[in-house]
Every structure is written in structure tokens, then in C-alpha cells.
């Protein structure tokens, strides 16, 4: 550590103290661990910041600080608990040491410590056999029923403290996964298969037991079941087996294994939507009477949820699957920590050999990792073993045999201040943990030269010394407490050191008695100005040189040498590229800076010739064209003054190549002209066509005659309309008269008829004698 420190001091001796700046908090980011603090009294000069006390050891000694006056606290590491690695017959073992470490860190300064791991021989093992009981696994179940002896024999090679349990799964008992017909739910298998159990999602059959007879007896009671689709509810079953610790009977000190045997893929989160199941999996235990009761109400878990719970409950997984789905489960194994995949034979006869091989692969690979880290904490692992793998998230040692001890070097760095933060480090699948508690040193650790509050000559007897810095008494301010406020308000004095109510002395000086005493810059020069707003070290650079090396920096702006210009003196004084064919500079519509036109008023580079956004001069100059060409219009009386920027001539034919303008004058005539813009913004030359296009004068006789004719025509039409209305009225009256006349004749005939009828003569025969216009003669026989 000392070698690293001195090498770094040499490298950082040229780094400005501002980058290592600190006083009350004496570290900043990656440079924090080089902070050194002197407390000698006359270390700072007048107008110099107290922060210069924070610097590298070499720079402080060079300035006159003594070795015994330099404070540079280092990291502290305390091993609070370190039980030795051990194993015992009752299964209580210690496989990792130490178990608790307290760190007192300087932010940015890493600390390293070693963690030892030794796989204990005879460590207890809990194996939970989770089997797919869909119809395609019928042959496999027959072999598993006689598996107990061989499986326990294999486990006895590993440990004398082995227990085994059993669980089974198929799929959710809802469409489209399972036939929901009542008869099919009770017997989902083939009709010819008599030994078939009702459909189910996941069933816990046997809790972990050291008795192989119990295992074989319970497994023999199991029968095959069935479902509709190919994927199964294996993730549902694994989640319940992981979180239902009491139901399964997991031992808190054991190595926990789940062996999943299946010949099909798996459903995962989101597939439940096919059955209208929208509630996400809550990662909780829902077992009643050994049956998963939320199977039809809760979606399948996601792979991430399952991986989190398996790691949290220290469960390692062995996927014993058939060859047709081997690739699927290998991809799944990549996302689930501490898992292995083995290929089953078609009838699962090789399952014991597969489990034994997979367990050896799991136990020979030691992975040390941490849980969630506090913010601004970094951890790096470096395994010290023959087959190691370094990483920021974990340390891995492979091919570790039982009884071998491996070491992991762990480096912890805290980047910012924190108190009583902790995290845990543990081997995956193992109970042992290391708790790391972190505190940081964030306050200056120095003693005062005398009792706090005692007047000191260094502070003009108006303040006390604390860590070599004056702490002024009430009524005094300044670096050495040399300013007496008196009746003045301290806030008012400090306000006079603020520019536009900004930072006091722009953060570059101290406010002493209402005036800024400026600090030095990084290069050793001094800030200046009423508010320390100026310095000669921060001007624009060109080619990595301040002011391009062709000028001097004055208050943040470059003062260029003769022959150079630009914000960084990057240009030679020249207007060659700004010259036009008429030898003007930017056509008089801009200025030449850095040999390039800077145009005014919307004109465009390179020579400020065109102005796409400007108003068309054909419209703006129409009044001047009228007075210059035809001595009329609004500017008729003062044409020479109002239109002095336009020189014009009257022509029969245009010679200019510019566009032709056609505008109406005040008399309604069309004027045709062309404009050419000369050097300058409002300087034109015009060609005006001699003849205007004026409309012919109006024909007053035709207008008067037409008006009279129109009036006469309107009068005639009105008379005809009145006549028509009178005719219509007379016609209506005549029709009314005719109707009344007809009604009168009908009444007379009716009167005679009534007289005739009233006679009491019984008419039996009559004959028409004669007919004339006035009467009818009837000859009646009685």
C-alpha cells in the first residue's frame, strides 16, 4: 500500500489542489484517497483558500508542512466474527470464514480482504424429486417406483445425512391446457387405461424423509394423469416447492436440490392469458391438503421470479429431461443460478446416474456472490484457485473437490459518504454468509492548538484556532478575523461581495469587510476584478493553446496580436475570401471575420449576395419607381430625397438580366421595371420602361344611355308586374261570380220540384210532350 501511495503522489504532484479540494469533507471522487491535511497555522497566505491544506504529501512537505502535522487517515478493517472452518456429525458445519466484517473506509480508497471456503465432507443433502405425471411419462413412472434403493445408495456416497421427498405436476386444470369435461377431469387418460388419477396442477406427495421405504411406498401409490397441450406447469410446481419451506420440510443447514424430470417444455408468465388468468404470480405458498389451490387463479411465474426464489432459498436445480427438450432446458439453466441439465433415457432408467453426475458438477463449482449492494458501493472478486474466474459480480472456482480450501480476494470501495450500510456475501446454494458493514470517514480528524474559543494571536486575538484555521468570534470576519463588523450587518457586508446577487466573490475569493480578496488560480496567478470575476487562465483555446498562442488572455477574452483575429486568435487578419468581383467586402452587407463573411439582415454566405427572407424590392420600391419614371405618386414632391438610394433611367428595352417587375402605380397604370442591387443593403439601380399600360378612360355616353335604358326597362317590368297582379285579381273575382250564379239556378229548380212533389196526385204514367227553353209540358195520366 505504501508503494502504491508514493508512486501515485509523484504522478499527482502536478494535479491542481482544486481537484483534491476538501476541508470539512476531505475527499472528492477518485482522488479522495490522496487527501492529506496539515494544521500548521501560517500555512495559507493572504487571500489564499484554506482548501490548499488538502493536497498530496509531496506538495504539502514542499510548502513547509512537517510529517507529524500531516493527517492522512487510512481504511480500517475489523473482523468481528471468524469461526474456523469445521464439520460435525450432527450436520452443523462452517464452510466459509469470516462471518462478519466491519469496514471504516475513506471514499474512493478500496480495501481488500480474503474469504475462505471449504466444502465440508458429509454435509447434509435434501433432494426433492419433482416428476411430470402427464400421460407421456407413463413408462418413466414405472421405473421411478422402484428407484428408492438406488437413489439412496447414490446419496449415501455423498453424505450420511440425506433425505428425499417427492412431488408431482401436470398442468392447470382449465382450457386450453386440460379438458374440462367432468368425466375427462376425473379420468384424463386413455379410456383403456384403468390406473389414471384426476387432473391436477401440482401435488406435494412426500415431505423430505431419510427413510427410503417411505419414499418407495408413496411413489407406488402414484398413477399417471393427463392434459391437452404439450408444455407442462413445471414452473408452477418448482415455485411452490421453493417457497413452501415448511410443507416440503427443507433443512436450514442442508444442501437443497430439486430434481425435475419431464419430457416436455414449460409454460411461463403470460401463458395464463390463454385461459383468462391475468393475476400475476405472487411468489407465495398456496398449498392446502398438499395441493396447489391457486393453480387456476394465478398465472405461471416468470423465469426471473423463479430464479430469484431458488437463489433466495438456496436451492440448486437438476433438470433431468429427455433429449427432445434438452436445448430448451439448457437455455433455461443459463438463467437459473446453480443448475445443471442431464439427458434422461426414454424410460428414465439412468436417472440415478444422471443425478449423481449433476450433483458432482454443482458441488465442484463454488460461486461467491453478494445480495443487493448499497448505493455507491463497488465489489470485485478475485478467486485464488487453479480454475478461477474474476468478475465484479461474483467469484467462481471450478473443479473444487470435497475438503479443498479455496480463497477469494474481495475488494470493496465506497464512492461517497455513508453510515451503517451493509450487504451479505455467500456461496450460492450454501447457507453460510458473510455480513459486511460499511461506515465512511467523512470529517477532518485534527486537534485544535488550544481550547476551543481561546483567543489566538494568529487570529488577531479575535478568534480561535481549529485545525490551523481561524474560527472568528462574533462581530469579526475575515481569514484572520481582522475585520471588525461593528454596527454593520454581516449579511449586508457579504451582499456587497456578490455580483447580481450571485455567489460571493464568484467562489474565487473571500469577502473581507465587504470587499473581495481574490484567491490564486491553479497556475499560481491571481483572480482579479471587484468580484474576482476575472482571470487570465481561462480563455478559448485553439490547437490546444490558449488564444492559439497568438494573443494574451485578459479577463476570459483573447487580446490578439497584430495580424490575428478571432475568439481564439485562430485567424490571420485577411479579407481575401470576402472580396467580390466588384472588389467589395461581402457586398457591403456584412463584415469579414476570420476571412469569412458574417452577413447582416438575412443575407447568405459566401458573399452576402442573396437574401431569401427579405421583402421583394419590386414591392418596396414601387413608389420611388413611379416618381423617378413618371413624376407622380406619393413621393412626387420630394422624390430626390426619398429615393436617393436608387439611380434610374428610362428605357425602351431592358438591358439588365435581373427579374422583371410589374406593379400598379397610384393612377392604376402598370409600370414595368428591373432592379439591380448594388454594394450595400439599400442601394439599387433601376431600368424603367418608358410606356405604361394604362386602362382606357370610361365612355360616359354609353354609361348614361345604359343607365337610362336600365331605368326604363325596370319601370316597364314593374308596370307589367302590376298589370299581371291586377289581372290575377280580376280573374279570381270572375270565377267567384260564376260560382255564385250557378248556385242561384240550382235553388230555383229545387223550389219547383218541391211544389210538384207536394201534389197528392199519384203519378202512374207520364209522357214528355214538348220542350222549349222556358218550360216543360208533361202529360200526366191519372
CSV table of C-alpha atoms in Angstrom, one decimal, residues 110-433:
chain,number,residue,atom,x,y,z
A,110,UNK,CA,-10.5,0.4,-1.8
A,111,UNK,CA,-9.9,-2.2,0.8
A,112,UNK,CA,-9.3,-5.9,0.2
A,113,UNK,CA,-9.8,-8.9,2.4
A,114,UNK,CA,-9.8,-12.7,1.9
A,115,UNK,CA,-12.7,-15.1,2.3
A,116,UNK,CA,-12.0,-18.9,2.6
A,117,UNK,CA,-14.3,-21.7,1.6
A,118,UNK,CA,-14.0,-25.4,2.2
A,119,UNK,CA,-16.7,-27.8,1.1
A,120,UNK,CA,-17.4,-30.0,4.1
A,121,UNK,CA,-17.4,-33.7,3.8
A,122,UNK,CA,-20.7,-35.3,4.8
A,123,UNK,CA,-22.7,-32.1,4.5
A,124,UNK,CA,-26.4,-32.9,4.7
A,125,UNK,CA,-28.4,-33.1,1.4
A,126,UNK,CA,-32.1,-32.7,0.9
A,127,UNK,CA,-33.3,-33.9,-2.5
A,128,UNK,CA,-36.9,-33.2,-3.7
A,129,UNK,CA,-37.9,-35.3,-6.7
A,130,UNK,CA,-40.4,-33.4,-8.8
A,131,UNK,CA,-41.9,-35.5,-11.6
A,132,UNK,CA,-44.1,-34.8,-14.6
A,133,UNK,CA,-47.1,-37.2,-14.4
A,134,UNK,CA,-48.6,-36.4,-17.8
A,135,UNK,CA,-49.5,-39.4,-19.9
A,136,UNK,CA,-46.3,-39.4,-21.9
A,137,UNK,CA,-44.3,-40.2,-18.8
A,138,UNK,CA,-46.2,-43.5,-18.1
A,139,UNK,CA,-43.1,-45.7,-18.7
A,140,UNK,CA,-40.9,-43.4,-16.6
A,141,UNK,CA,-43.2,-43.6,-13.6
A,142,UNK,CA,-42.9,-47.4,-13.5
A,143,UNK,CA,-39.1,-47.1,-13.2
A,144,UNK,CA,-39.3,-44.3,-10.6
A,145,UNK,CA,-41.5,-46.5,-8.4
A,146,UNK,CA,-38.5,-48.8,-7.8
A,147,UNK,CA,-35.9,-46.0,-7.7
A,148,UNK,CA,-35.7,-45.6,-3.9
A,149,UNK,CA,-33.0,-48.1,-3.1
A,150,UNK,CA,-30.6,-47.0,-5.9
A,151,UNK,CA,-31.3,-43.3,-5.3
A,152,UNK,CA,-30.5,-43.5,-1.5
A,153,UNK,CA,-27.4,-45.6,-2.3
A,154,UNK,CA,-26.1,-42.9,-4.6
A,155,UNK,CA,-26.8,-40.2,-1.9
A,156,UNK,CA,-25.0,-42.3,0.7
A,157,UNK,CA,-21.8,-41.9,-1.3
A,158,UNK,CA,-22.1,-38.1,-0.8
A,159,UNK,CA,-23.3,-37.9,2.8
A,160,UNK,CA,-24.7,-39.9,5.6
A,161,UNK,CA,-27.3,-37.1,6.2
A,162,UNK,CA,-29.5,-37.5,3.1
A,163,UNK,CA,-33.2,-37.0,2.9
A,164,UNK,CA,-35.6,-37.4,-0.1
A,165,UNK,CA,-39.1,-36.1,-0.9
A,166,UNK,CA,-41.5,-36.4,-3.9
A,167,UNK,CA,-43.9,-34.1,-5.7
A,168,UNK,CA,-45.8,-34.4,-9.0
A,169,UNK,CA,-47.2,-31.9,-11.5
A,170,UNK,CA,-49.2,-31.9,-14.8
A,171,UNK,CA,-50.8,-28.5,-15.7
A,172,UNK,CA,-53.6,-26.0,-14.8
A,173,UNK,CA,-57.0,-27.7,-14.9
A,174,UNK,CA,-58.6,-25.2,-17.3
A,175,UNK,CA,-59.0,-24.9,-21.0
A,176,UNK,CA,-56.9,-24.9,-23.2
A,177,UNK,CA,-54.4,-26.8,-21.1
A,178,UNK,CA,-56.8,-29.5,-19.8
A,179,UNK,CA,-60.1,-31.0,-21.0
A,180,UNK,CA,-62.7,-29.5,-18.6
A,181,UNK,CA,-65.4,-32.1,-19.3
A,182,UNK,CA,-66.4,-33.5,-16.0
A,183,UNK,CA,-65.6,-37.1,-17.0
A,184,UNK,CA,-62.3,-36.1,-18.6
A,185,UNK,CA,-61.2,-34.2,-15.4
A,186,UNK,CA,-61.7,-37.3,-13.4
A,187,UNK,CA,-60.0,-39.5,-15.9
A,188,UNK,CA,-57.9,-37.6,-18.4
A,189,UNK,CA,-56.0,-40.7,-19.7
A,190,UNK,CA,-56.8,-43.1,-22.4
A,191,UNK,CA,-60.2,-45.0,-21.9
A,192,UNK,CA,-58.4,-48.3,-21.9
A,193,UNK,CA,-56.0,-47.2,-19.0
A,194,UNK,CA,-57.7,-48.0,-15.7
A,195,UNK,CA,-55.0,-46.7,-13.4
A,196,UNK,CA,-55.4,-42.9,-14.0
A,197,UNK,CA,-55.7,-40.2,-11.5
A,198,UNK,CA,-57.8,-37.0,-11.9
A,199,UNK,CA,-56.2,-33.9,-13.5
A,200,UNK,CA,-54.2,-31.6,-11.2
A,201,UNK,CA,-51.7,-28.8,-11.3
A,202,UNK,CA,-49.1,-29.6,-8.6
A,203,UNK,CA,-49.4,-32.0,-5.7
A,204,UNK,CA,-46.9,-32.4,-2.9
A,205,UNK,CA,-46.7,-36.2,-2.2
A,206,UNK,CA,-44.0,-36.8,0.3
A,207,UNK,CA,-42.1,-34.5,2.6
A,208,UNK,CA,-38.3,-34.9,2.9
A,209,UNK,CA,-37.5,-38.1,4.8
A,210,UNK,CA,-34.4,-40.2,5.5
A,211,UNK,CA,-36.4,-43.4,5.0
A,212,UNK,CA,-36.2,-45.0,1.6
A,213,UNK,CA,-39.2,-47.3,2.3
A,214,UNK,CA,-41.4,-44.3,2.8
A,215,UNK,CA,-40.3,-42.9,-0.5
A,216,UNK,CA,-41.0,-46.1,-2.4
A,217,UNK,CA,-44.3,-46.6,-0.7
A,218,UNK,CA,-45.6,-43.2,-1.5
A,219,UNK,CA,-44.4,-43.2,-5.1
A,220,UNK,CA,-46.0,-46.6,-5.7
A,221,UNK,CA,-49.4,-45.0,-4.9
A,222,UNK,CA,-49.0,-42.6,-7.8
A,223,UNK,CA,-50.7,-43.0,-11.1
A,224,UNK,CA,-50.3,-41.2,-14.4
A,225,UNK,CA,-52.7,-38.3,-15.3
A,226,UNK,CA,-53.0,-36.2,-18.5
A,227,UNK,CA,-53.7,-32.9,-20.2
A,228,UNK,CA,-54.2,-31.4,-23.7
A,229,UNK,CA,-51.2,-29.3,-24.8
A,230,UNK,CA,-47.5,-30.3,-24.8
A,231,UNK,CA,-45.9,-27.8,-22.4
A,232,UNK,CA,-46.5,-28.5,-18.7
A,233,UNK,CA,-46.9,-26.5,-15.5
A,234,UNK,CA,-43.3,-27.3,-14.2
A,235,UNK,CA,-42.5,-23.7,-13.2
A,236,UNK,CA,-45.7,-23.6,-11.1
A,237,UNK,CA,-44.5,-26.7,-9.3
A,238,UNK,CA,-40.9,-25.5,-8.8
A,239,UNK,CA,-42.1,-22.2,-7.4
A,240,UNK,CA,-44.3,-23.9,-4.8
A,241,UNK,CA,-41.6,-26.4,-3.9
A,242,UNK,CA,-39.2,-23.5,-3.3
A,243,UNK,CA,-41.4,-21.2,-1.2
A,244,UNK,CA,-43.4,-23.8,0.8
A,245,UNK,CA,-40.4,-24.5,3.1
A,246,UNK,CA,-42.4,-25.9,5.9
A,247,UNK,CA,-44.6,-28.1,3.6
A,248,UNK,CA,-41.6,-29.6,1.9
A,249,UNK,CA,-39.5,-29.9,5.1
A,250,UNK,CA,-36.3,-28.2,3.9
A,251,UNK,CA,-33.5,-28.3,6.5
A,252,UNK,CA,-31.9,-24.9,7.2
A,253,UNK,CA,-28.4,-26.4,7.2
A,254,UNK,CA,-28.6,-28.7,4.2
A,255,UNK,CA,-27.7,-28.6,0.6
A,256,UNK,CA,-31.1,-28.3,-1.2
A,257,UNK,CA,-31.7,-30.0,-4.5
A,258,UNK,CA,-34.7,-30.1,-6.8
A,259,UNK,CA,-34.6,-32.8,-9.4
A,260,UNK,CA,-37.2,-32.0,-12.2
A,261,UNK,CA,-37.9,-34.9,-14.6
A,262,UNK,CA,-40.0,-34.2,-17.7
A,263,UNK,CA,-40.2,-34.9,-21.4
A,264,UNK,CA,-41.9,-31.6,-22.4
A,265,UNK,CA,-41.4,-27.9,-22.3
A,266,UNK,CA,-42.9,-25.5,-19.8
A,267,UNK,CA,-45.5,-22.7,-19.6
A,268,UNK,CA,-44.3,-19.4,-18.2
A,269,UNK,CA,-45.6,-15.9,-17.3
A,270,UNK,CA,-48.1,-14.6,-19.8
A,271,UNK,CA,-49.3,-18.0,-21.0
A,272,UNK,CA,-52.1,-17.8,-18.4
A,273,UNK,CA,-53.9,-15.2,-20.6
A,274,UNK,CA,-54.9,-18.0,-22.9
A,275,UNK,CA,-57.2,-19.3,-20.1
A,276,UNK,CA,-58.2,-15.8,-19.0
A,277,UNK,CA,-55.9,-15.9,-16.0
A,278,UNK,CA,-54.5,-12.4,-15.6
A,279,UNK,CA,-53.3,-12.2,-11.9
A,280,UNK,CA,-49.5,-12.4,-11.8
A,281,UNK,CA,-47.8,-15.0,-9.7
A,282,UNK,CA,-47.2,-13.6,-6.2
A,283,UNK,CA,-44.3,-15.9,-5.3
A,284,UNK,CA,-46.2,-17.1,-2.1
A,285,UNK,CA,-47.0,-20.6,-0.8
A,286,UNK,CA,-50.6,-21.6,-1.6
A,287,UNK,CA,-50.7,-25.3,-0.5
A,288,UNK,CA,-53.8,-26.8,1.1
A,289,UNK,CA,-54.1,-30.6,1.7
A,290,UNK,CA,-50.8,-30.9,-0.3
A,291,UNK,CA,-52.4,-29.4,-3.4
A,292,UNK,CA,-51.6,-26.1,-5.1
A,293,UNK,CA,-55.0,-24.3,-4.8
A,294,UNK,CA,-54.2,-21.2,-6.7
A,295,UNK,CA,-53.3,-23.0,-9.9
A,296,UNK,CA,-56.4,-21.9,-11.8
A,297,UNK,CA,-56.4,-18.3,-10.4
A,298,UNK,CA,-52.8,-17.2,-10.7
A,299,UNK,CA,-50.5,-17.0,-13.8
A,300,UNK,CA,-47.4,-19.1,-14.2
A,301,UNK,CA,-44.3,-17.5,-12.6
A,302,UNK,CA,-41.7,-15.9,-14.9
A,303,UNK,CA,-38.2,-17.3,-15.2
A,304,UNK,CA,-36.8,-14.3,-13.3
A,305,UNK,CA,-39.3,-14.8,-10.4
A,306,UNK,CA,-38.4,-18.5,-10.2
A,307,UNK,CA,-34.6,-17.8,-10.3
A,308,UNK,CA,-34.9,-15.2,-7.6
A,309,UNK,CA,-36.8,-17.6,-5.2
A,310,UNK,CA,-34.5,-20.5,-5.9
A,311,UNK,CA,-31.4,-18.4,-5.1
A,312,UNK,CA,-33.1,-16.8,-2.1
A,313,UNK,CA,-34.0,-20.3,-0.6
A,314,UNK,CA,-30.5,-21.7,-1.6
A,315,UNK,CA,-32.0,-24.4,-3.9
A,316,UNK,CA,-29.9,-26.0,-6.6
A,317,UNK,CA,-31.7,-27.5,-9.6
A,318,UNK,CA,-31.1,-30.6,-11.7
A,319,UNK,CA,-33.1,-30.8,-14.9
A,320,UNK,CA,-33.4,-34.4,-15.9
A,321,UNK,CA,-35.1,-34.2,-19.3
A,322,UNK,CA,-35.4,-36.2,-22.5
A,323,UNK,CA,-33.3,-35.4,-25.5
A,324,UNK,CA,-36.1,-33.7,-27.4
A,325,UNK,CA,-36.2,-30.8,-24.9
A,326,UNK,CA,-32.6,-30.8,-23.8
A,327,UNK,CA,-31.8,-27.5,-25.7
A,328,UNK,CA,-34.8,-25.8,-24.1
A,329,UNK,CA,-33.7,-26.6,-20.6
A,330,UNK,CA,-30.1,-25.7,-21.3
A,331,UNK,CA,-31.2,-22.2,-22.2
A,332,UNK,CA,-33.4,-22.1,-19.0
A,333,UNK,CA,-30.3,-23.3,-17.0
A,334,UNK,CA,-28.4,-20.3,-18.1
A,335,UNK,CA,-30.9,-18.0,-16.3
A,336,UNK,CA,-31.2,-20.0,-13.1
A,337,UNK,CA,-28.1,-19.9,-10.9
A,338,UNK,CA,-26.6,-23.3,-9.7
A,339,UNK,CA,-28.5,-25.6,-12.1
A,340,UNK,CA,-27.5,-28.5,-14.3
A,341,UNK,CA,-29.1,-30.3,-17.2
A,342,UNK,CA,-28.9,-34.0,-17.8
A,343,UNK,CA,-30.5,-36.2,-20.6
A,344,UNK,CA,-32.9,-38.9,-19.5
A,345,UNK,CA,-33.2,-42.2,-21.3
A,346,UNK,CA,-36.6,-42.8,-22.9
A,347,UNK,CA,-37.8,-44.7,-19.8
A,348,UNK,CA,-35.7,-42.8,-17.1
A,349,UNK,CA,-33.6,-45.8,-16.2
A,350,UNK,CA,-30.5,-43.7,-16.0
A,351,UNK,CA,-31.9,-41.1,-13.6
A,352,UNK,CA,-29.8,-42.1,-10.6
A,353,UNK,CA,-26.6,-41.9,-12.6
A,354,UNK,CA,-27.7,-38.6,-14.1
A,355,UNK,CA,-28.5,-37.1,-10.6
A,356,UNK,CA,-25.1,-38.3,-9.2
A,357,UNK,CA,-23.2,-36.7,-12.2
A,358,UNK,CA,-25.2,-33.4,-12.0
A,359,UNK,CA,-24.6,-33.1,-8.2
A,360,UNK,CA,-20.9,-33.6,-8.6
A,361,UNK,CA,-20.9,-30.8,-11.2
A,362,UNK,CA,-22.8,-28.5,-9.0
A,363,UNK,CA,-20.8,-29.2,-5.8
A,364,UNK,CA,-17.4,-28.9,-7.6
A,365,UNK,CA,-18.2,-25.3,-8.7
A,366,UNK,CA,-18.1,-22.7,-5.9
A,367,UNK,CA,-19.6,-19.4,-6.7
A,368,UNK,CA,-19.3,-16.5,-4.2
A,369,UNK,CA,-21.6,-13.5,-4.8
A,370,UNK,CA,-23.4,-10.8,-2.9
A,371,UNK,CA,-27.0,-9.7,-2.4
A,372,UNK,CA,-28.1,-6.1,-3.4
A,373,UNK,CA,-25.4,-3.6,-2.7
A,374,UNK,CA,-25.9,-0.2,-1.1
A,375,UNK,CA,-25.7,2.7,-3.5
A,376,UNK,CA,-22.2,3.9,-4.4
A,377,UNK,CA,-20.5,0.7,-3.3
A,378,UNK,CA,-18.4,-1.5,-5.6
A,379,UNK,CA,-17.3,-5.1,-5.1
A,380,UNK,CA,-14.7,-7.0,-7.1
A,381,UNK,CA,-14.0,-10.7,-6.7
A,382,UNK,CA,-10.6,-12.4,-7.4
A,383,UNK,CA,-10.6,-16.1,-6.9
A,384,UNK,CA,-7.3,-17.6,-5.7
A,385,UNK,CA,-7.6,-21.1,-7.2
A,386,UNK,CA,-6.3,-23.1,-10.2
A,387,UNK,CA,-9.6,-22.8,-12.1
A,388,UNK,CA,-10.9,-19.3,-11.2
A,389,UNK,CA,-13.0,-16.7,-12.8
A,390,UNK,CA,-12.7,-13.0,-11.8
A,391,UNK,CA,-15.8,-10.7,-12.0
A,392,UNK,CA,-17.3,-7.6,-10.5
A,393,UNK,CA,-20.5,-9.6,-9.6
A,394,UNK,CA,-19.2,-12.9,-8.5
A,395,UNK,CA,-16.1,-15.1,-7.9
A,396,UNK,CA,-16.0,-18.6,-9.3
A,397,UNK,CA,-13.7,-21.5,-8.6
A,398,UNK,CA,-14.4,-24.7,-10.6
A,399,UNK,CA,-13.3,-28.3,-10.1
A,400,UNK,CA,-13.2,-28.0,-6.4
A,401,UNK,CA,-13.1,-31.3,-4.5
A,402,UNK,CA,-14.6,-32.0,-1.1
A,403,UNK,CA,-12.1,-31.0,1.5
A,404,UNK,CA,-10.3,-28.5,-0.7
A,405,UNK,CA,-10.0,-25.0,0.6
A,406,UNK,CA,-10.2,-22.1,-1.9
A,407,UNK,CA,-9.7,-18.4,-1.2
A,408,UNK,CA,-11.4,-15.4,-2.7
A,409,UNK,CA,-9.9,-11.9,-2.5
A,410,UNK,CA,-12.7,-9.4,-2.3
A,411,UNK,CA,-12.2,-5.7,-2.9
A,412,UNK,CA,-14.7,-3.2,-1.6
A,413,UNK,CA,-14.9,0.5,-2.5
A,414,UNK,CA,-17.3,3.2,-1.2
A,415,UNK,CA,-17.5,6.2,-3.5
A,416,UNK,CA,-19.5,8.5,-1.2
A,417,UNK,CA,-20.2,9.1,2.5
A,418,UNK,CA,-22.5,6.5,4.2
A,419,UNK,CA,-23.2,5.2,7.7
A,420,UNK,CA,-24.1,1.7,8.9
A,421,UNK,CA,-24.7,0.3,5.4
A,422,UNK,CA,-24.3,-3.4,5.0
A,423,UNK,CA,-24.6,-6.3,2.5
A,424,UNK,CA,-24.0,-10.0,2.6
A,425,UNK,CA,-21.7,-12.3,0.7
A,426,UNK,CA,-22.4,-16.0,0.4
A,427,UNK,CA,-21.7,-19.1,-1.7
A,428,UNK,CA,-24.6,-19.9,-4.0
A,429,UNK,CA,-26.6,-22.8,-2.6
A,430,UNK,CA,-24.9,-22.7,0.7
A,431,UNK,CA,-26.3,-21.3,4.0
A,432,UNK,CA,-23.0,-19.7,5.2
A,433,UNK,CA,-22.9,-15.9,4.9
